[in-house]
Coordinates of C-alpha atoms in Angstrom, one line a residue:
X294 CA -8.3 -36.7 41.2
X295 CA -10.1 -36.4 44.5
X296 CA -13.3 -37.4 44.7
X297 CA -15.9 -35.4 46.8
X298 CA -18.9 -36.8 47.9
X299 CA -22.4 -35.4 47.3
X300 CA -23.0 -34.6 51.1
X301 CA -20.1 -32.4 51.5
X302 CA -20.9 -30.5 47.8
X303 CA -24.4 -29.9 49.6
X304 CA -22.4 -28.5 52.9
X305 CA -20.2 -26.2 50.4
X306 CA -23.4 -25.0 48.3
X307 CA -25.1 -24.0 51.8
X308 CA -22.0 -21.9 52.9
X309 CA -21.9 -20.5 49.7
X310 CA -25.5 -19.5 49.7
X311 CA -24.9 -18.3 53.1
X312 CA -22.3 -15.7 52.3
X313 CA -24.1 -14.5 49.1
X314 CA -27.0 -13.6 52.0
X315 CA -24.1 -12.3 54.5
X316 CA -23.2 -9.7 51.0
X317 CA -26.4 -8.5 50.1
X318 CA -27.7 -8.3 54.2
X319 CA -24.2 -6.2 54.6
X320 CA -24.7 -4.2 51.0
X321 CA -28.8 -3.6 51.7
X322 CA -27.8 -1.9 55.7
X323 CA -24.7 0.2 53.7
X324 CA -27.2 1.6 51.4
X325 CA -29.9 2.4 54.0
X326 CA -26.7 3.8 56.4
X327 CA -25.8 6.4 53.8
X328 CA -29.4 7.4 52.9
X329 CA -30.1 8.1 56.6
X330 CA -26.7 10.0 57.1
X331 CA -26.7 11.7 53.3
X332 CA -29.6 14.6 55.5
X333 CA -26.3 15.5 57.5
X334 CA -24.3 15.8 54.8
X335 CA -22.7 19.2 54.4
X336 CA -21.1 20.5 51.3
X337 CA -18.0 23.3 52.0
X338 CA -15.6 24.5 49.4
X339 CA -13.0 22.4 51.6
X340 CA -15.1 19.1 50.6
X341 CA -17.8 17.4 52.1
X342 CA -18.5 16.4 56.2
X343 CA -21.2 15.3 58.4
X344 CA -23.2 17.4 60.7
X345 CA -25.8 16.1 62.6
X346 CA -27.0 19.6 64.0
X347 CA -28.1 20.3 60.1
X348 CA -31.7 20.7 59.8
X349 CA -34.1 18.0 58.9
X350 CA -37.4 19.7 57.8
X351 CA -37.1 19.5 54.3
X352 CA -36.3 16.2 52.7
X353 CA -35.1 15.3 48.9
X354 CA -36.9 12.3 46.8
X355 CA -34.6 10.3 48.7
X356 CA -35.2 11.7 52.2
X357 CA -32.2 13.2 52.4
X358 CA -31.5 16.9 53.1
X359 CA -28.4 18.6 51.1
X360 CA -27.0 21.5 52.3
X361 CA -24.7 23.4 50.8
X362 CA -22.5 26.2 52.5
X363 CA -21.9 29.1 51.0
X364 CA -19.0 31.3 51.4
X365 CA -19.4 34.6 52.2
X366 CA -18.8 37.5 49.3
X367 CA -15.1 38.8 49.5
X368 CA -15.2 42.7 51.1
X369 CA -13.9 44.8 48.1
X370 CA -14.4 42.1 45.5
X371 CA -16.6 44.2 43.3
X372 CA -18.1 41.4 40.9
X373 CA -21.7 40.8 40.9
X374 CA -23.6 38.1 39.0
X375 CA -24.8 38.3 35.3
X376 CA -28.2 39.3 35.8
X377 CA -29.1 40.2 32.3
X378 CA -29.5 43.8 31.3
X379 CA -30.4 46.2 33.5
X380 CA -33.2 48.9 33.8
X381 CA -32.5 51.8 31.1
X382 CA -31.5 55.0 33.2
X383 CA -32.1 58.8 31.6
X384 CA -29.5 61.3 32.2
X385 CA -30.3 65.0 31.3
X386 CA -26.9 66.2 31.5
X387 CA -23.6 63.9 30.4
X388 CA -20.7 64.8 32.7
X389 CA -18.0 62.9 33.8
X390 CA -14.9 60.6 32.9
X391 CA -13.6 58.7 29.6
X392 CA -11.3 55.8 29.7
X393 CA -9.6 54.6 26.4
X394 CA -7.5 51.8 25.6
X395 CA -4.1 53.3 27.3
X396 CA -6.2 53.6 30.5
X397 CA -8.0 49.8 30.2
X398 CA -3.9 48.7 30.4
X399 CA -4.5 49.6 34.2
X400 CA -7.6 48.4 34.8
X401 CA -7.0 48.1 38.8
X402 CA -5.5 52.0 38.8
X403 CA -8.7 52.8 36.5
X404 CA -11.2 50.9 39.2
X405 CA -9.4 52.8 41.8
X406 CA -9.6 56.2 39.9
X407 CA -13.4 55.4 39.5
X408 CA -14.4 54.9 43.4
X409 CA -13.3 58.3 44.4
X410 CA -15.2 60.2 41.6
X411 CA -18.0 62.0 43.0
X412 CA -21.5 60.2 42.1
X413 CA -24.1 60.8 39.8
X414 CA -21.8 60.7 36.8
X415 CA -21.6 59.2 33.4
X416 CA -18.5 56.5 32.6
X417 CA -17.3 56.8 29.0
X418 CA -14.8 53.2 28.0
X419 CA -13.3 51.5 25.1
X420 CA -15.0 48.3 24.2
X421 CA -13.2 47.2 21.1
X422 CA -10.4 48.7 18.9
X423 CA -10.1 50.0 15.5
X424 CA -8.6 46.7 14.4
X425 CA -11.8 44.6 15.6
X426 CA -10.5 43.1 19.0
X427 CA -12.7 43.1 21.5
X428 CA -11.2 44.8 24.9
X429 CA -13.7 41.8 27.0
X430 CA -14.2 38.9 26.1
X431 CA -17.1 38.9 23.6
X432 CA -19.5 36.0 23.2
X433 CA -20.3 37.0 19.7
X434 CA -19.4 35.1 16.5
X435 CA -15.8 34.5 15.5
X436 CA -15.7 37.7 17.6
X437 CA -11.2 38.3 18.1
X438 CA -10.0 38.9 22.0
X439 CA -7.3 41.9 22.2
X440 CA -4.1 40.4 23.6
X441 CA -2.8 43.6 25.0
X442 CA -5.5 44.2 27.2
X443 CA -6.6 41.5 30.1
X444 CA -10.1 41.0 29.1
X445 CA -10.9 39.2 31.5
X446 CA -10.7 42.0 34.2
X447 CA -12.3 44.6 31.7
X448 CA -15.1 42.9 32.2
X449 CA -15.2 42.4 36.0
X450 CA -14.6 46.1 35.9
X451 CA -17.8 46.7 33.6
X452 CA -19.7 44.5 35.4
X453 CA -18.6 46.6 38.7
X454 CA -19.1 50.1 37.4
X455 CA -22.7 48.6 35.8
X456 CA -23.7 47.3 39.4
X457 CA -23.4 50.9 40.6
X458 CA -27.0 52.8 39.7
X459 CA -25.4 56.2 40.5
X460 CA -23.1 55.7 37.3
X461 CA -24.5 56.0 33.8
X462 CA -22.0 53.7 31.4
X463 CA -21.5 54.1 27.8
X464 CA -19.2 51.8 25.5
X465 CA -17.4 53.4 22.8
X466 CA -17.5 51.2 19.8
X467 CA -15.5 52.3 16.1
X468 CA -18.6 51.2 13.9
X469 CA -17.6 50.6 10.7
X470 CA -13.7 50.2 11.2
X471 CA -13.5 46.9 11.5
X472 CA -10.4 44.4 9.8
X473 CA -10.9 41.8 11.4
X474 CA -15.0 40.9 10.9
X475 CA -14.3 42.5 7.3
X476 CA -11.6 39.6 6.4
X477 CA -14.2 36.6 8.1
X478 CA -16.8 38.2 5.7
X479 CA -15.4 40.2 2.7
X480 CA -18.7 40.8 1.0
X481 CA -19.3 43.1 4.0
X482 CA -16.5 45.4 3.1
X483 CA -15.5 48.3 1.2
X484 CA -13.4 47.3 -1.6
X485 CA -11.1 48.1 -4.7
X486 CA -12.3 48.1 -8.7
X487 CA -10.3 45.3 -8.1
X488 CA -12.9 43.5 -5.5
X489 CA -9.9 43.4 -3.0
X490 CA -11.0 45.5 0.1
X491 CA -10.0 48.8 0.7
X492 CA -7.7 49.6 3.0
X493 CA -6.9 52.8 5.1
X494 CA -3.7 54.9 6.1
X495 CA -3.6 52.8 9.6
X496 CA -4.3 49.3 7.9
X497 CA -8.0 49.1 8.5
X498 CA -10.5 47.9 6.5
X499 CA -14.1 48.9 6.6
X500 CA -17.5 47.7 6.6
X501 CA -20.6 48.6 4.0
X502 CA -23.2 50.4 6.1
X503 CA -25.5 49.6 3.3
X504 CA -25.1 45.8 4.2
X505 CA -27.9 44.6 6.4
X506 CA -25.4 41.8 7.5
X507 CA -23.5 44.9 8.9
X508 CA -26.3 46.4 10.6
X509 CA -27.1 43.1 12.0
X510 CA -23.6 42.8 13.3
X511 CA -24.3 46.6 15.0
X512 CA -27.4 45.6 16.4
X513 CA -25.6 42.5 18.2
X514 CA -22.7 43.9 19.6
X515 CA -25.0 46.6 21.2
X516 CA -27.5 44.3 22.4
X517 CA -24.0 42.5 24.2
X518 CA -23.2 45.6 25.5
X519 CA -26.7 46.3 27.1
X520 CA -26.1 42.6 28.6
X521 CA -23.5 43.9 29.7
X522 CA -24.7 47.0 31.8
X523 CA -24.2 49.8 29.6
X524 CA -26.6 51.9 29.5
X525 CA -25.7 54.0 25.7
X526 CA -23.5 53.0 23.0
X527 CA -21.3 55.5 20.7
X528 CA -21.2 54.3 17.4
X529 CA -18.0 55.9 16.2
X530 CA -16.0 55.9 12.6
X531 CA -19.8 56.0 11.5
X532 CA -19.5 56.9 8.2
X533 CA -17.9 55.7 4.6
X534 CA -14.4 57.2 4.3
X535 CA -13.2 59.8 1.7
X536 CA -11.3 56.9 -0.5
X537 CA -10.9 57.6 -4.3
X538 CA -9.8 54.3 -4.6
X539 CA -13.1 53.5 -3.1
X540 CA -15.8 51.5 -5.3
X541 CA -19.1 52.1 -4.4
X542 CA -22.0 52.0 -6.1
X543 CA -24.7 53.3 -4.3
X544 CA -25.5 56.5 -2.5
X545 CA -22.9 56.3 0.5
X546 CA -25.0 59.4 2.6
X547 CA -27.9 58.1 2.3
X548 CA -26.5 54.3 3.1
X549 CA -25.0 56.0 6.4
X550 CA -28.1 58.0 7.5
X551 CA -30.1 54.3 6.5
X552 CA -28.2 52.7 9.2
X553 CA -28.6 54.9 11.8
X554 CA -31.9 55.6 11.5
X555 CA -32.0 51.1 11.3
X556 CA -29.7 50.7 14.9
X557 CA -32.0 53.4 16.4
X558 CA -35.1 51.7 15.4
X559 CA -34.2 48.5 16.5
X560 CA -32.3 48.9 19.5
X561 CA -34.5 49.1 23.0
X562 CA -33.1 49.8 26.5
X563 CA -29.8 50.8 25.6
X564 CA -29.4 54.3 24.0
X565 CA -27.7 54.6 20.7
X566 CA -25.7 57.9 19.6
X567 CA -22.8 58.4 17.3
X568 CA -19.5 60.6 17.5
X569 CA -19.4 62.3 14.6
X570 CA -19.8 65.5 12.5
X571 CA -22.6 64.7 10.3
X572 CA -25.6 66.4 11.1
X573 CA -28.1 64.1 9.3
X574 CA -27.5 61.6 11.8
X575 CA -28.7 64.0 14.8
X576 CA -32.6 62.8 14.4
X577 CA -31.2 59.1 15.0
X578 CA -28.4 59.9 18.3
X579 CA -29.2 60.4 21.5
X580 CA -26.0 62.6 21.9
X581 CA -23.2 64.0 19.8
X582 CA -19.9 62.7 20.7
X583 CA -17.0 64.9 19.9
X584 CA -13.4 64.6 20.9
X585 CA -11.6 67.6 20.8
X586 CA -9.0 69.9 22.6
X587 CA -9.1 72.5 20.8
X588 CA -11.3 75.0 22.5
X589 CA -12.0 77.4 19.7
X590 CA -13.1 74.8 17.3
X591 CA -16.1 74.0 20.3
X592 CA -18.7 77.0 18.2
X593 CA -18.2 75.8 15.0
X594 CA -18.7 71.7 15.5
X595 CA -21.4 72.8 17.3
X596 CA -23.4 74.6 14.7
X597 CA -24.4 72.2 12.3
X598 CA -26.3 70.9 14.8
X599 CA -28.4 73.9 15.8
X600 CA -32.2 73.4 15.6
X601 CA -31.3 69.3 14.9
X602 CA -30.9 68.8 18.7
X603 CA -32.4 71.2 21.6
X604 CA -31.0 71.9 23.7
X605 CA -27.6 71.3 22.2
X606 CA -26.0 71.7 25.4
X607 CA -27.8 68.6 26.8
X608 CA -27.0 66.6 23.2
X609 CA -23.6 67.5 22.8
X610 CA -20.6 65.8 24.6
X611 CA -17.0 66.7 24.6
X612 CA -14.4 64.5 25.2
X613 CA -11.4 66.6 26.2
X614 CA -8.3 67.0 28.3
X615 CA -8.4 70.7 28.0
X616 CA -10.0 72.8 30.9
X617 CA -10.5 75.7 28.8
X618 CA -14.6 77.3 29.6
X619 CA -15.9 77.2 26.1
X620 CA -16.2 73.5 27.0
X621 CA -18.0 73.5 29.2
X622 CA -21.2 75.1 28.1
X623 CA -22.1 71.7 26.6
X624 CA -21.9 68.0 28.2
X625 CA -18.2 67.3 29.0
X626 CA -15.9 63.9 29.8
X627 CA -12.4 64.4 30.7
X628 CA -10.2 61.4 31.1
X629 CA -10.0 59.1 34.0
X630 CA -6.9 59.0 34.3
X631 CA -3.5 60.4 32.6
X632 CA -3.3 58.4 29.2
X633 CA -0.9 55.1 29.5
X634 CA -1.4 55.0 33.4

């Protein structure tokens, strides 16, 4: 083994004490290099680059200056930031157009149908079908996505229509038709003798107005739609269905009236109404929402709700294809565009 002396261990200690200086001198002057250089640092969405012609006024903790570009909005994009809900408008008079599912298929024909309606005017759409899917994508509990619909551009298109204050926006929403929240909570449904839940002629199930677990669910789904932009919210298949296989205990007109008279009460900013026939709900609604082609039936939906709503021709709305006149001594909607595109 070689033997080193003790004066050349002293001379290899020194040059290693030497270079542990060199390392931190070099480390300590690479720290304060990028503090001074991180004020020119510019953030782009193509990464990041110096520029020394950035300002220097304001300074971070650090002394350092971030700047951050931002590109400009895209002409035509037509998506503007979540904002929460907007200012409740009043309309007087409902007129304008309806979109249901068929027509969300074509969202982009829809959007394009949209911009060349004459303004102030009221936008009727689908927000969910009679199977519980959601037609956007819904934030709520265990709350199911359609899959024949893009969601996704449903709601840049809500979100478009709700940034335009010379539209008034209303969701359509089947109430208490709902499979697929009645099978995640089957005490909340209508049921068989049996205690298996009822089930109607298109393969629905239905919800218990008389269920405050129900109303709560309501309540929510409006209070997403107001976050939304909507300005009113039609509670349709609002009632409990003419099933003799039906088991129900309770008083199923007064459980109906209940609940409406519970959603308006507890909703703010977003107006509730309900499409239906049932005149005891009129105290609760905001409008009537009919849908109907049939011009000669017009007189007699309308009278039940004489003296309930004044002026009836301000409270009740048509949804119709037909241009025949009887219509239109009331509010009317007529479809957006021709059904399936």
């Amino acid at each position: 083994m070689r033997y080193i002396s003790y004066r050349s261990k002293l001379r290899l200690r020194g040059a290693l004490t030497g270079a542990l200086i060199a390392v931190l001198v070099l480390a300590a002057l690479g720290i304060g290099a990028f503090l001074y250089l991180a004020r020119y640092i510019v953030y782009t969405p193509e990464g990041a680059r110096l520029d020394f012609s950035a300002g220097q006024d304001a300074a971070s903790p650090l002394g350092a200056t971030f700047q951050v570009e931002r590109p400009a909005p895209i002409p035509g994009a037509g998506l503007v930031a979540d904002t929460g809900p907007k200012e409740p408008q009043t309309i007087t008079r409902i007129t304008g157009y309806y979109a249901d599912s068929d027509m969300l298929t074509d969202p982009e024909g829809l959007r394009a149908a949209l911009r060349g309606i004459a303004t102030p005017a009221a936008v009727l759409l689908d927000v969910r079908s009679i199977y519980g899917n959601f037609y956007y994508p819904s934030a709520l509990d265990g709350a199911q996505t359609s899959t024949l619909i893009n969601a996704t551009a449903v709601e840049a298109l809500i979100r478009e229509l709700a940034a335009n204050p010379s539209l008034y926006l209303i969701a359509w929403l089947p109430a208490l038709r709902d499979p697929a929240y009645a099978l995640a909570h089957q005490s909340c449904g209508l049921s068989l003798p049996s205690g298996a839940l009822w089930m109607d002629s298109e393969g629905c199930y239905w919800l218990d107005p008389d269920n405050d677990q129900v109303v709560g669910y309501l309540e929510q789904t409006a209070r997403e739609l107001q976050g939304l932009g909507f300005d009113e919210v039609v509670f349709d298949d609002f009632h409990i269905p003419d099933g003799a296989a039906i088991y129900y205990k309770g008083d199923a007109a007064n459980a109906v009236t209940e609940a409406a008279r519970r959603l308006q009460a507890n909703l703010d900013g977003i107006a509730v109404s309900f499409s239906t026939q049932n005149a005891a709900l009129a105290p609760y609604a905001a409008h009537i929402f009919f849908k109907e082609n049939d011009g000669a039936q017009v007189s007699a939906l309308a009278a039940p709700f004489a003296g309930a709503l004044e002026p009836l021709s301000d409270h009740l709305v048509f949804l119709t294809s037909s241009r025949d006149t009887r219509f239109e001594a009331y509010c009317v909607l007529r479809p957006a565009l021709e059904s399936g595109g």
